[in-house]
Tab-separated table of C-alpha atoms in Angstrom:
chain	number	residue	atom	x	y	z
A	1	MET	CA	43.668	36.902	97.507
A	2	THR	CA	43.894	35.382	100.988
A	3	LYS	CA	40.124	35.671	101.494
A	4	VAL	CA	39.457	33.942	98.141
A	5	PHE	CA	41.840	31.143	99.028
A	6	ARG	CA	40.255	30.661	102.438
A	7	LYS	CA	36.775	30.530	100.889
A	8	TRP	CA	37.930	27.978	98.317
A	9	ALA	CA	39.610	25.867	100.994
A	10	LEU	CA	36.466	25.901	103.113
A	11	HIS	CA	34.325	24.733	100.197
A	12	TRP	CA	36.826	21.997	99.366
A	13	CYS	CA	36.807	20.699	102.929
A	14	LEU	CA	33.029	20.652	102.997
A	15	PHE	CA	32.925	18.775	99.676
A	16	MET	CA	35.455	16.183	100.829
A	17	SER	CA	33.604	15.648	104.086
A	18	LEU	CA	30.358	15.081	102.232
A	19	PHE	CA	32.063	12.780	99.711
A	20	THR	CA	33.646	10.724	102.478
A	21	CYS	CA	30.332	10.418	104.260
A	22	VAL	CA	28.465	9.292	101.122
A	23	PHE	CA	31.241	6.894	100.161
A	24	SER	CA	31.293	5.325	103.593
A	25	LEU	CA	27.517	4.794	103.412
A	26	SER	CA	27.580	3.228	99.931
A	27	ALA	CA	30.860	1.264	99.917
A	28	GLN	CA	30.577	-2.516	99.736
A	29	VAL	CA	31.908	-4.488	102.682
A	30	ASN	CA	32.915	-8.155	102.558
A	31	LYS	CA	30.855	-10.065	105.113
A	32	THR	CA	31.459	-13.742	105.877
A	33	TRP	CA	29.028	-15.924	107.792
A	34	SER	CA	30.512	-17.618	110.866
A	35	GLY	CA	27.391	-18.531	112.820
A	36	SER	CA	29.500	-18.338	115.965
A	37	ALA	CA	26.647	-17.107	118.162
A	38	SER	CA	23.470	-18.573	116.638
A	39	SER	CA	21.718	-19.234	113.327
A	40	ASP	CA	20.060	-15.787	113.233
A	41	TRP	CA	20.993	-13.801	110.127
A	42	TYR	CA	20.322	-10.570	112.019
A	43	ASN	CA	22.673	-11.322	114.922
A	44	PRO	CA	25.716	-9.065	114.265
A	45	THR	CA	28.128	-11.431	115.992
A	46	ASN	CA	27.392	-14.165	113.423
A	47	TRP	CA	29.314	-12.180	110.792
A	48	VAL	CA	32.985	-11.394	110.176
A	49	PRO	CA	33.597	-8.519	110.469
A	50	ALA	CA	30.821	-8.091	113.007
A	51	GLY	CA	27.633	-6.476	111.790
A	52	VAL	CA	24.595	-7.475	109.781
A	53	PRO	CA	25.307	-7.134	106.046
A	54	ALA	CA	23.877	-4.162	104.206
A	55	THR	CA	21.901	-4.788	101.036
A	56	ASN	CA	24.828	-3.814	98.792
A	57	ASP	CA	27.559	-5.737	100.656
A	58	ILE	CA	29.468	-8.769	99.379
A	59	ILE	CA	28.210	-11.744	101.385
A	60	ASN	CA	30.035	-15.071	101.651
A	61	ILE	CA	28.385	-18.225	103.039
A	62	SER	CA	30.181	-21.563	102.877
A	63	SER	CA	28.598	-23.584	105.718
A	64	GLY	CA	26.127	-23.505	108.557
A	65	ASN	CA	22.387	-22.867	108.580
A	66	PRO	CA	21.640	-19.134	108.476
A	67	ASN	CA	18.058	-18.428	109.428
A	68	LEU	CA	16.378	-15.389	107.889
A	69	THR	CA	14.233	-14.236	110.791
A	70	ALA	CA	13.033	-11.363	108.601
A	71	PRO	CA	13.131	-10.831	104.814
A	72	VAL	CA	16.543	-10.124	103.270
A	73	THR	CA	17.236	-8.251	100.030
A	74	ILE	CA	20.533	-8.543	98.172
A	75	ASN	CA	21.421	-5.664	95.866
A	76	GLY	CA	25.126	-6.432	95.962
A	77	GLN	CA	26.672	-9.883	95.649
A	78	MET	CA	26.176	-13.107	97.556
A	79	ASN	CA	28.546	-16.049	97.121
A	80	TRP	CA	26.907	-19.194	98.468
A	81	THR	CA	28.974	-22.377	98.394
A	82	GLY	CA	27.490	-24.526	101.158
A	83	GLY	CA	25.113	-24.827	104.080
A	84	SER	CA	21.363	-24.309	104.199
A	85	LEU	CA	19.398	-21.046	104.074
A	86	ASN	CA	16.161	-21.162	106.053
A	87	GLY	CA	13.470	-18.820	107.293
A	88	THR	CA	11.660	-16.097	105.402
A	89	LEU	CA	12.066	-14.604	101.935
A	90	LEU	CA	15.430	-13.968	100.277
A	91	THR	CA	15.173	-11.488	97.392
A	92	ILE	CA	17.853	-10.829	94.807
A	93	GLY	CA	17.030	-7.227	93.974
A	94	ALA	CA	17.799	-5.026	90.989
A	95	GLY	CA	21.512	-5.254	90.239
A	96	GLY	CA	21.953	-8.028	92.801
A	97	VAL	CA	23.817	-11.255	92.020
A	98	LEU	CA	23.608	-14.611	93.776
A	99	ASN	CA	26.411	-17.022	92.867
A	100	TRP	CA	24.988	-20.336	94.084
A	101	SER	CA	27.416	-23.238	93.817
A	102	GLY	CA	26.371	-25.220	96.898
A	103	GLY	CA	23.821	-25.413	99.690
A	104	ASP	CA	20.078	-26.044	99.974
A	105	MET	CA	17.321	-23.423	99.975
A	106	GLY	CA	14.890	-23.954	102.838
A	107	GLY	CA	13.115	-20.610	102.496
A	108	ALA	CA	11.529	-18.856	99.539
A	109	LEU	CA	13.788	-17.225	96.940
A	110	THR	CA	12.675	-14.411	94.628
A	111	VAL	CA	14.828	-13.103	91.797
A	112	GLY	CA	13.674	-9.568	91.053
A	113	THR	CA	13.664	-7.789	87.722
A	114	ASN	CA	17.336	-7.226	86.754
A	115	GLY	CA	18.410	-9.636	89.481
A	116	VAL	CA	20.715	-12.536	88.557
A	117	VAL	CA	21.241	-16.001	90.004
A	118	ASN	CA	24.160	-18.091	88.716
A	119	VAL	CA	23.695	-21.785	89.549
A	120	SER	CA	26.732	-24.081	89.366
A	121	GLY	CA	28.706	-26.608	91.382
A	122	ASN	CA	27.060	-29.272	93.522
A	123	TYR	CA	23.602	-30.825	93.643
A	124	LYS	CA	21.107	-28.505	95.340
A	125	THR	CA	17.557	-28.796	96.709
A	126	LEU	CA	14.749	-26.238	96.785
A	127	TYR	CA	12.457	-26.833	99.736
A	128	ASN	CA	10.420	-23.728	98.996
A	129	VAL	CA	9.279	-21.617	96.065
A	130	LEU	CA	11.757	-20.024	93.664
A	131	THR	CA	10.115	-17.151	91.773
A	132	ASN	CA	12.126	-15.641	88.938
A	133	TYR	CA	11.459	-12.222	87.422
A	134	GLY	CA	15.080	-11.757	86.321
A	135	VAL	CA	17.706	-14.174	85.006
A	136	VAL	CA	18.714	-17.581	86.320
A	137	THR	CA	21.788	-19.025	84.607
A	138	TRP	CA	22.147	-22.754	85.236
A	139	SER	CA	25.698	-23.686	84.252
A	140	GLY	CA	26.251	-26.755	86.416
A	141	GLY	CA	25.087	-28.890	89.311
A	142	GLY	CA	21.865	-30.851	89.485
A	143	LEU	CA	18.740	-29.320	91.017
A	144	ARG	CA	15.800	-30.800	92.868
A	145	CYS	CA	12.455	-29.550	94.213
A	146	ALA	CA	10.948	-31.075	97.341
A	147	TRP	CA	7.214	-30.712	98.010
A	148	ASN	CA	5.097	-32.391	100.696
A	149	GLY	CA	2.228	-29.917	100.813
A	150	SER	CA	3.122	-28.401	104.169
A	151	SER	CA	6.669	-27.609	105.233
A	152	TRP	CA	8.211	-28.377	101.846
A	153	LEU	CA	6.810	-26.357	98.942
A	154	GLY	CA	9.550	-26.619	96.359
A	155	SER	CA	8.467	-25.405	92.911
A	156	VAL	CA	9.721	-22.913	90.333
A	157	TYR	CA	7.787	-20.008	88.806
A	158	ASN	CA	9.586	-18.508	85.816
A	159	GLU	CA	7.499	-15.383	85.359
A	160	PRO	CA	6.694	-13.370	82.187
A	161	GLY	CA	9.796	-11.518	80.999
A	162	ALA	CA	12.104	-13.777	83.008
A	163	LEU	CA	14.792	-16.065	81.602
A	164	TRP	CA	15.899	-19.478	82.840
A	165	ASP	CA	19.066	-20.183	80.855
A	166	CYS	CA	20.384	-23.774	80.789
A	167	GLN	CA	24.085	-23.780	80.003
A	168	SER	CA	24.915	-27.375	80.929
A	169	ASP	CA	23.711	-30.968	80.624
A	170	GLN	CA	22.146	-31.511	84.050
A	171	GLY	CA	18.976	-32.877	85.579
A	172	PHE	CA	16.226	-31.088	87.492
A	173	ASP	CA	14.599	-33.669	89.766
A	174	HIS	CA	11.672	-34.027	92.135
A	175	TYR	CA	11.811	-35.402	95.668
A	176	TRP	CA	8.347	-36.932	96.205
A	177	ASN	CA	6.687	-36.267	92.837
A	178	ASN	CA	3.657	-34.943	94.704
A	179	GLY	CA	3.445	-31.274	93.800
A	180	GLU	CA	6.909	-30.277	92.609
A	181	THR	CA	6.374	-28.391	89.350
A	182	PHE	CA	8.238	-26.010	87.072
A	183	TYR	CA	5.829	-23.298	85.852
A	184	ASN	CA	7.191	-21.479	82.819
A	185	TYR	CA	5.520	-18.192	81.901
A	186	GLY	CA	8.710	-16.583	80.581
A	187	GLU	CA	11.517	-18.157	78.558
A	188	PHE	CA	13.172	-21.479	79.338
A	189	ARG	CA	16.230	-21.667	77.128
A	190	LYS	CA	19.100	-24.103	76.535
A	191	THR	CA	22.074	-22.265	75.088
A	192	SER	CA	25.031	-24.539	75.922
A	193	GLY	CA	25.817	-28.211	76.268
A	194	SER	CA	25.643	-30.709	73.409
A	195	GLY	CA	24.178	-33.406	75.658
A	196	ILE	CA	20.846	-33.754	77.455
A	197	THR	CA	19.179	-31.468	79.978
A	198	SER	CA	16.604	-33.586	81.809
A	199	MET	CA	13.530	-32.019	83.396
A	200	ASN	CA	12.405	-34.798	85.712
A	201	LEU	CA	9.545	-32.916	87.361
A	202	PRO	CA	6.271	-31.779	85.748
A	203	PHE	CA	6.815	-28.807	83.440
A	204	ASN	CA	3.833	-26.541	82.711
A	205	ASN	CA	4.637	-24.279	79.789
A	206	SER	CA	2.638	-21.136	79.085
A	207	GLY	CA	5.642	-19.214	77.787
A	208	LEU	CA	8.503	-20.155	75.466
A	209	VAL	CA	10.773	-23.182	75.487
A	210	ASN	CA	13.758	-22.399	73.282
A	211	VAL	CA	16.248	-25.218	72.679
A	212	LEU	CA	19.208	-23.701	70.849
A	213	GLN	CA	21.729	-26.481	71.432
A	214	GLY	CA	21.746	-30.110	72.524
A	215	THR	CA	18.630	-31.861	73.807
A	216	VAL	CA	16.011	-31.140	76.426
A	217	ASN	CA	13.969	-34.091	77.718
A	218	PHE	CA	10.746	-33.446	79.591
A	219	ASN	CA	10.357	-36.660	81.568
A	220	SER	CA	7.414	-36.006	83.905
A	221	GLY	CA	4.671	-34.562	81.751
A	222	GLY	CA	2.957	-31.218	82.116
A	223	VAL	CA	0.526	-28.776	80.565
A	224	LEU	CA	1.309	-27.626	77.020
A	225	ALA	CA	-0.001	-24.096	76.608
A	226	GLY	CA	2.899	-22.160	75.081
A	227	ALA	CA	5.427	-22.306	72.266
A	228	THR	CA	8.422	-24.585	71.779
A	229	THR	CA	11.254	-23.898	69.352
A	230	ALA	CA	14.178	-26.178	68.547
A	231	GLY	CA	17.110	-24.588	66.750
A	232	ALA	CA	19.054	-26.237	63.951
A	233	GLY	CA	20.520	-29.515	65.226
A	234	ALA	CA	18.746	-29.224	68.594
A	235	VAL	CA	16.116	-31.623	69.952
A	236	MET	CA	13.145	-31.292	72.288
A	237	ASN	CA	11.590	-34.531	73.547
A	238	LEU	CA	8.313	-34.978	75.394
A	239	ASN	CA	9.700	-38.096	76.963
A	240	GLY	CA	7.665	-39.237	79.982
A	241	GLY	CA	4.631	-38.567	82.141
A	242	THR	CA	1.313	-37.222	80.855
A	243	PHE	CA	1.194	-34.197	78.544
A	244	SER	CA	-2.076	-32.407	77.901
A	245	TYR	CA	-3.599	-29.159	76.686
A	246	THR	CA	-7.044	-27.613	76.622
A	247	ASN	CA	-8.716	-25.881	73.714
A	248	PRO	CA	-8.630	-23.150	72.574
A	249	VAL	CA	-5.002	-22.862	73.730
A	250	VAL	CA	-3.120	-25.217	71.411
A	251	PRO	CA	0.662	-25.583	71.844
A	252	VAL	CA	2.895	-24.416	69.004
A	253	PHE	CA	6.058	-26.238	67.904
A	254	GLY	CA	8.584	-24.838	65.464
A	255	GLY	CA	12.189	-24.125	64.569
A	256	LEU	CA	14.752	-25.769	62.304
A	257	GLY	CA	15.451	-28.534	64.831
A	258	THR	CA	13.399	-31.495	66.040
A	259	ASN	CA	10.360	-31.546	68.329
A	260	ARG	CA	9.222	-35.073	69.274
A	261	PHE	CA	6.862	-37.020	71.481
A	262	THR	CA	8.949	-40.009	72.510
A	263	GLY	CA	7.523	-41.403	75.757
A	264	GLY	CA	4.755	-41.217	78.309
A	265	THR	CA	1.214	-40.206	77.354
A	266	LEU	CA	0.060	-37.393	75.088
A	267	VAL	CA	-3.576	-36.325	74.944
A	268	LEU	CA	-4.535	-35.053	71.482
A	269	VAL	CA	-7.781	-33.066	71.521
A	270	ASP	CA	-8.800	-32.318	67.926
A	271	ASP	CA	-5.921	-33.367	65.695
A	272	VAL	CA	-2.194	-34.003	65.574
A	273	LEU	CA	0.035	-31.086	66.574
A	274	ALA	CA	1.925	-29.489	63.719
A	275	ASN	CA	5.707	-29.952	63.766
A	276	LEU	CA	5.590	-32.479	66.623
A	277	GLY	CA	6.856	-35.930	65.645
A	278	LEU	CA	5.006	-38.895	67.144
A	279	ASN	CA	8.024	-41.107	67.739
A	280	GLY	CA	6.899	-43.179	70.709
A	281	GLY	CA	4.810	-43.180	73.831
A	282	THR	CA	1.042	-43.622	74.010
A	283	LEU	CA	-1.605	-41.397	72.475
A	284	VAL	CA	-5.005	-40.723	74.007
A	285	LEU	CA	-7.444	-39.151	71.544
A	286	GLY	CA	-10.224	-36.709	72.354
A	287	THR	CA	-13.816	-37.560	71.428
A	288	ASN	CA	-13.699	-35.004	68.601
A	289	PHE	CA	-10.316	-36.038	67.273
A	290	GLN	CA	-10.383	-35.592	63.485
A	291	GLY	CA	-14.135	-35.153	63.626
A	292	GLY	CA	-14.822	-38.186	65.803
A	293	THR	CA	-13.086	-40.872	63.712
A	294	ILE	CA	-9.448	-41.428	62.842
A	295	THR	CA	-8.915	-40.273	59.271
A	296	ASN	CA	-5.107	-40.020	59.139
A	297	LEU	CA	-2.836	-40.827	62.054
A	298	VAL	CA	0.719	-42.168	62.047
A	299	THR	CA	2.490	-42.932	65.296
A	300	SER	CA	5.589	-44.915	66.147
A	301	GLY	CA	4.065	-45.445	69.585
A	302	GLY	CA	0.706	-46.856	70.633
A	303	LEU	CA	-2.893	-45.895	71.354
A	304	SER	CA	-4.893	-46.111	74.557
A	305	GLY	CA	-8.687	-46.186	74.290
A	306	SER	CA	-11.337	-47.393	71.887
A	307	TYR	CA	-11.657	-45.608	68.546
A	308	VAL	CA	-13.355	-45.669	65.154
A	309	VAL	CA	-11.061	-45.711	62.111
A	310	SER	CA	-12.438	-44.355	58.842
A	311	GLY	CA	-9.139	-43.522	57.111
A	312	VAL	CA	-5.540	-44.652	57.597
A	313	LEU	CA	-4.092	-45.561	60.985
A	314	THR	CA	-0.448	-46.551	61.333
A	315	VAL	CA	0.569	-47.730	64.793
A	316	ASN	CA	3.845	-49.350	65.876
A	317	ASN	CA	3.128	-50.302	69.463
A	318	GLY	CA	-0.377	-51.664	69.597
A	319	VAL	CA	-3.686	-50.474	70.987
A	320	ALA	CA	-4.756	-50.763	74.613
A	321	GLY	CA	-8.466	-50.721	73.865
A	322	GLY	CA	-10.446	-51.496	70.750
A	323	LEU	CA	-10.681	-50.461	67.110
A	324	GLN	CA	-13.787	-50.277	64.958
A	325	LEU	CA	-12.629	-50.438	61.338
A	326	THR	CA	-15.148	-48.991	58.892
A	327	SER	CA	-15.306	-49.686	55.172
A	328	GLY	CA	-12.459	-48.050	53.273
A	329	SER	CA	-10.148	-47.853	56.279
A	330	VAL	CA	-6.571	-49.129	56.422
A	331	LEU	CA	-4.757	-50.300	59.531
A	332	ASN	CA	-0.949	-50.557	59.332
A	333	TRP	CA	0.036	-52.395	62.497
A	334	ASN	CA	3.747	-52.971	63.080
A	335	GLY	CA	4.138	-54.078	66.690
A	336	GLY	CA	2.748	-54.188	70.183
A	337	SER	CA	-0.443	-55.885	71.307
A	338	ILE	CA	-4.102	-55.673	70.368
A	339	ASN	CA	-5.991	-57.870	72.795
A	340	SER	CA	-9.585	-57.058	71.887
A	341	GLY	CA	-9.512	-58.743	68.475
A	342	LEU	CA	-10.097	-57.189	65.041
A	343	ASP	CA	-13.239	-57.169	62.940
A	344	VAL	CA	-12.026	-56.826	59.342
A	345	THR	CA	-15.195	-55.961	57.484
A	346	ASN	CA	-15.943	-55.400	53.802
A	347	GLY	CA	-13.591	-52.806	52.287
A	348	VAL	CA	-11.147	-52.877	55.219
A	349	VAL	CA	-7.440	-53.668	54.768
A	350	VAL	CA	-5.203	-54.634	57.682
A	351	ASN	CA	-1.434	-54.806	57.105
A	352	TRP	CA	-0.031	-56.680	60.105
A	353	SER	CA	3.767	-56.989	60.351
A	354	GLY	CA	4.435	-57.531	64.076
A	355	GLY	CA	2.981	-57.804	67.542
A	356	SER	CA	0.419	-60.039	69.203
A	357	LEU	CA	-3.301	-60.305	68.432
A	358	GLY	CA	-5.547	-61.525	71.210
A	359	GLY	CA	-9.285	-61.880	71.571
A	360	THR	CA	-11.587	-63.038	68.787
A	361	SER	CA	-10.893	-61.795	65.271
A	362	LEU	CA	-12.930	-62.097	62.088
A	363	VAL	CA	-12.091	-61.404	58.449
A	364	ARG	CA	-15.499	-60.929	56.834
A	365	ASP	CA	-16.480	-61.078	53.196
A	366	GLY	CA	-14.586	-58.368	51.327
A	367	GLY	CA	-12.079	-57.822	54.145
A	368	VAL	CA	-8.323	-58.308	53.668
A	369	LEU	CA	-5.684	-59.218	56.254
A	370	ASN	CA	-2.087	-59.083	55.014
A	371	TRP	CA	-0.206	-61.000	57.682
A	372	SER	CA	3.589	-60.740	57.358
A	373	GLY	CA	4.587	-60.876	61.020
A	374	GLY	CA	3.259	-61.259	64.537
A	375	ASP	CA	1.609	-64.023	66.534
A	376	MET	CA	-2.052	-64.963	66.756
A	377	GLY	CA	-2.972	-65.429	70.395
A	378	GLY	CA	-6.738	-65.592	69.922
A	379	ALA	CA	-9.233	-67.164	67.558
A	380	LEU	CA	-9.366	-66.142	63.902
A	381	THR	CA	-12.306	-66.802	61.595
A	382	VAL	CA	-12.103	-66.125	57.865
A	383	GLY	CA	-15.391	-65.625	56.017
A	384	THR	CA	-16.286	-67.214	52.681
A	385	ASN	CA	-15.011	-64.252	50.685
A	386	GLY	CA	-12.577	-62.930	53.283
A	387	VAL	CA	-8.878	-62.910	52.383
A	388	VAL	CA	-5.824	-63.606	54.517
A	389	ASN	CA	-2.445	-63.282	52.804
A	390	VAL	CA	0.330	-64.919	54.870
A	391	SER	CA	3.945	-64.009	54.137
A	392	GLY	CA	7.145	-62.864	55.764
A	393	ASN	CA	8.438	-64.124	59.103
A	394	TYR	CA	7.733	-67.157	61.246
A	395	LYS	CA	4.370	-66.859	62.989
A	396	THR	CA	2.575	-68.727	65.709
A	397	LEU	CA	-1.102	-69.576	65.948
């Protein structure tokens, strides 16, 4: 009995020793940045308690300018409330969490698969690339990218399978508007906030934009090569800058909510885009748009360029260019300027209710101009069998 007990006791002691050793190697330690000796992340005396943090430690940074003199991987938790991180790559690894409520990122930041970054608090600037393969939750605090082509390379790459989750009504800005860009290959989603999330830097979408609540405004243009969905009651606005796409990759818009072009410039290649309202801005049409002539286009904005109209064109904010109206076409013009004049030929009907007409205009035999609003800034000649019907508001010749 004594021998059995001694054998059991020996095994127990060996087990406990091994357990204590493993626990001591894997236990998280709270490490707080002091920067008392230098800015070097890898200087042990810059941390309290002394010692460079292990990958699974809990790291707290509230001020100073830690410099990553070699790459750092976080598999534990990092609470960052102030200061500036500089140097080489910071990676939030699998199971790692970065709680970022303050401070500017001077070095590159990569969020690995199953890594998480929670963005909140104060306004923050990215001076280098943020690459996301995991989840970024943006619940507060404005963001900005700074790019000058050399020392500042601020841009965001939201990679396939990654999620950028907007849970607030904030703005994402640019510093110089030179090269700062948000590249979305994964999912960019707004899940909270009944107000407006403003993307004020170019946004190139090859993935999914999913607006589940509130409004997202894209204010600096971008490449449209993915899908956009607006949930019931939600709104997505292409609201500023130049938006374009290249065949055969045509953007897709859908959902029970509202997708609109409201400002800036939109280049339409072959035809209008299904489920995208043309509520403002300026349209530029490709040479093969609707077969080479406008057959049916309605926009609350304007046009830029010179085009042939063979069907019905409704435009609310004028044309910066010229229009060739062929027989059987109808122009509904409700505002803005046309400064190149109009040639209203046989079989053409122009319904003009507002705006300013410059240049030299002619209503030929068989042409009809219904003029209910707007001012004539140029010369107008009416042919022998041309018709001008004047009605509506006060007008100036």
